PDB file of C-alpha atoms in Angstrom:
ATOM      1  CA  ALA L   1      95.613  91.347  84.698  1.00 50.00           C
ATOM      2  CA  ILE L   2      93.960  90.982  88.016  1.00 56.00           C
ATOM      3  CA  ALA L   3      94.924  93.957  90.604  1.00 56.00           C
ATOM      4  CA  PRO L   4      96.121  92.163  93.838  1.00 61.00           C
ATOM      5  CA  ALA L   5      93.539  92.814  96.575  1.00 75.00           C
ATOM      6  CA  LEU L   6      94.796  95.987  98.427  1.00 92.00           C
ATOM      7  CA  ILE L   7      93.223  95.304 101.503  1.00 94.00           C
ATOM      8  CA  PHE L   8      95.192  96.102 104.985  1.00 95.00           C
ATOM      9  CA  ASN L   9      93.705  95.218 108.390  1.00 95.00           C
ATOM     10  CA  ASP L  10      95.843  96.586 110.955  1.00 96.00           C
ATOM     11  CA  VAL L  11      99.358  96.351 109.090  1.00 95.00           C
ATOM     12  CA  PRO L  12     102.526  98.393 109.778  1.00 96.00           C
ATOM     13  CA  PHE L  13     102.872 101.018 107.296  1.00 96.00           C
ATOM     14  CA  ARG L  14     106.293 100.075 105.971  1.00 96.00           C
ATOM     15  CA  SER L  15     104.473  96.478 104.719  1.00 96.00           C
ATOM     16  CA  VAL L  16     101.650  98.559 103.275  1.00 96.00           C
ATOM     17  CA  ALA L  17     104.324 100.827 101.357  1.00 96.00           C
ATOM     18  CA  GLN L  18     106.275  97.829 100.077  1.00 96.00           C
ATOM     19  CA  VAL L  19     103.139  96.225  98.634  1.00 95.00           C
ATOM     20  CA  LEU L  20     102.186  99.555  96.862  1.00 95.00           C
ATOM     21  CA  GLU L  21     105.851 100.208  95.588  1.00 96.00           C
ATOM     22  CA  LYS L  22     105.608  96.508  94.068  1.00 95.00           C
ATOM     23  CA  THR L  23     102.144  96.735  92.767  1.00 93.00           C
ATOM     24  CA  TYR L  24     102.763 100.176  91.140  1.00 94.00           C
ATOM     25  CA  ALA L  25     106.368 100.328  90.434  1.00 95.00           C
ATOM     26  CA  ILE L  26     106.989 103.377  92.380  1.00 97.00           C
ATOM     27  CA  LYS L  27     108.947 104.512  95.446  1.00 97.00           C
ATOM     28  CA  LEU L  28     107.323 105.835  98.595  1.00 97.00           C
ATOM     29  CA  GLN L  29     109.558 108.028 100.923  1.00 97.00           C
ATOM     30  CA  TYR L  30     108.450 108.379 104.444  1.00 96.00           C
ATOM     31  CA  PRO L  31     109.525 109.484 108.193  1.00 94.00           C
ATOM     32  CA  GLU L  32     110.836 106.386 109.836  1.00 93.00           C
ATOM     33  CA  ASN L  33     108.708 107.248 112.757  1.00 92.00           C
ATOM     34  CA  LEU L  34     105.802 106.100 110.491  1.00 93.00           C
ATOM     35  CA  SER L  35     107.218 102.413 109.726  1.00 95.00           C
ATOM     36  CA  ASN L  36     105.200 100.519 112.333  1.00 96.00           C
ATOM     37  CA  LYS L  37     102.344 102.657 112.484  1.00 95.00           C
ATOM     38  CA  LYS L  38      99.271 100.425 111.890  1.00 96.00           C
ATOM     39  CA  ILE L  39      96.960 101.012 108.856  1.00 95.00           C
ATOM     40  CA  THR L  40      93.483  99.938 108.066  1.00 95.00           C
ATOM     41  CA  ALA L  41      92.441 100.499 104.430  1.00 94.00           C
ATOM     42  CA  ASP L  42      90.644  98.874 101.653  1.00 94.00           C
ATOM     43  CA  LEU L  43      92.426 100.156  98.652  1.00 93.00           C
ATOM     44  CA  SER L  44      90.831  97.591  96.157  1.00 88.00           C
ATOM     45  CA  GLY L  45      88.590  99.579  94.312  1.00 85.00           C
ATOM     46  CA  GLY L  46      91.120 102.727  93.966  1.00 89.00           C
ATOM     47  CA  THR L  47      93.231 103.862  91.036  1.00 92.00           C
ATOM     48  CA  LYS L  48      97.025 104.151  92.044  1.00 93.00           C
ATOM     49  CA  GLU L  49      96.732 107.925  92.811  1.00 94.00           C
ATOM     50  CA  GLU L  50      93.532 107.632  94.732  1.00 95.00           C
ATOM     51  CA  ASN L  51      95.342 104.755  96.851  1.00 95.00           C
ATOM     52  CA  ILE L  52      98.343 106.658  97.719  1.00 95.00           C
ATOM     53  CA  GLU L  53      96.142 109.868  98.719  1.00 95.00           C
ATOM     54  CA  ALA L  54      94.077 107.384 100.859  1.00 95.00           C
ATOM     55  CA  ILE L  55      97.184 106.012 102.298  1.00 95.00           C
ATOM     56  CA  ALA L  56      98.461 109.633 103.238  1.00 95.00           C
ATOM     57  CA  PHE L  57      95.374 110.455 104.551  1.00 94.00           C
ATOM     58  CA  THR L  58      94.894 107.222 107.138  1.00 92.00           C
ATOM     59  CA  ALA L  59      98.406 107.795 108.009  1.00 92.00           C
ATOM     60  CA  GLY L  60      97.816 111.825 108.743  1.00 93.00           C
ATOM     61  CA  LEU L  61     100.133 112.999 106.140  1.00 93.00           C
ATOM     62  CA  GLN L  62     100.535 114.869 102.970  1.00 95.00           C
ATOM     63  CA  VAL L  63     102.110 113.263  99.833  1.00 95.00           C
ATOM     64  CA  HIS L  64     103.588 114.829  96.866  1.00 95.00           C
ATOM     65  CA  LYS L  65     104.999 113.272  93.516  1.00 96.00           C
ATOM     66  CA  GLU L  66     108.326 113.837  91.999  1.00 97.00           C
ATOM     67  CA  GLY L  67     108.494 111.615  88.879  1.00 95.00           C
ATOM     68  CA  SER L  68     107.819 107.956  90.353  1.00 93.00           C
ATOM     69  CA  VAL L  69     108.671 108.920  93.816  1.00 97.00           C
ATOM     70  CA  TYR L  70     105.916 109.677  96.581  1.00 97.00           C
ATOM     71  CA  TYR L  71     107.176 111.729  99.438  1.00 97.00           C
ATOM     72  CA  PHE L  72     105.070 111.598 102.782  1.00 95.00           C
ATOM     73  CA  LYS L  73     105.293 114.091 105.215  1.00 93.00           C
TER      74      LYS L  73
END
């Protein structure tokens, strides 16, 4: 299976979250005020964990995992 191209250029956080949720069959919980924050990131070479960390870092947030849910805050 070919991984989707996870390259985001000035994309709202909520859209990035939706793509990651679909790609990895996970759930992302994040503050509502983050929804429209623009994210630019190239995740095409990373693992699931690396990419979630990268998005958290880009958004200036911490992330922790419980089961298949990732909490950003």
